[in-house]
Amino acid sequence: MASPCLTSTRKAQIETRIAEYEARKALADTYYAQILAGEGIESGKFDSGEAMSWWKYTDPSQFLIKVISPIDQYLDYLRNQLNGTGIVRLNLSRGR
């Protein structure tokens, strides 16, 4: 269910962004499987289309932390925006 505050244009933009990041996630997952098969890589480059990363040595756990997890988090953020859900931060102070 989409948020009533979203215009159809904004909803389409979010859906397009979700599709883009799902494609990037698929590329990252494929590359992660290659890293696991090779037990780490001496040097490499990951190009998501929007940003590029280089490294000398890749530990599979570091690739998971630095590349895949942020993509997952951003996808969650976009889906929450689309559905009108998520965590809202609220600061309260007592009146004196």
mmCIF file with all atom_site columns, C-alpha atoms in Angstrom, residues 29-30 50 70 74 76 78 84:
data_model
loop_
_atom_site.group_PDB
_atom_site.id
_atom_site.type_symbol
_atom_site.label_atom_id
_atom_site.label_alt_id
_atom_site.label_comp_id
_atom_site.label_asym_id
_atom_site.label_entity_id
_atom_site.label_seq_id
_atom_site.pdbx_PDB_ins_code
_atom_site.Cartn_x
_atom_site.Cartn_y
_atom_site.Cartn_z
_atom_site.occupancy
_atom_site.B_iso_or_equiv
_atom_site.pdbx_formal_charge
_atom_site.auth_seq_id
_atom_site.auth_comp_id
_atom_site.auth_asym_id
_atom_site.auth_atom_id
_atom_site.pdbx_PDB_model_num
ATOM 1 C CA . ASP A 1 29 ? 25.755 -10.865 -5.248  1.00 0.00 ? 29 ASP A CA 1
ATOM 2 C CA . THR A 1 30 ? 27.270 -12.440 -8.361  1.00 0.00 ? 30 THR A CA 1
ATOM 3 C CA . GLU A 1 50 ? 26.707 5.207   -10.348 1.00 0.00 ? 50 GLU A CA 1
ATOM 4 C CA . PRO A 1 70 ? 24.591 -0.624  2.214   1.00 0.00 ? 70 PRO A CA 1
ATOM 5 C CA . TYR A 1 74 ? 19.091 1.646   0.867   1.00 0.00 ? 74 TYR A CA 1
ATOM 6 C CA . ASP A 1 76 ? 14.852 -1.062  2.670   1.00 0.00 ? 76 ASP A CA 1
ATOM 7 C CA . LEU A 1 78 ? 13.254 3.096   -0.540  1.00 0.00 ? 78 LEU A CA 1
ATOM 8 C CA . GLY A 1 84 ? 4.837  4.961   3.948   1.00 0.00 ? 84 GLY A CA 1
#
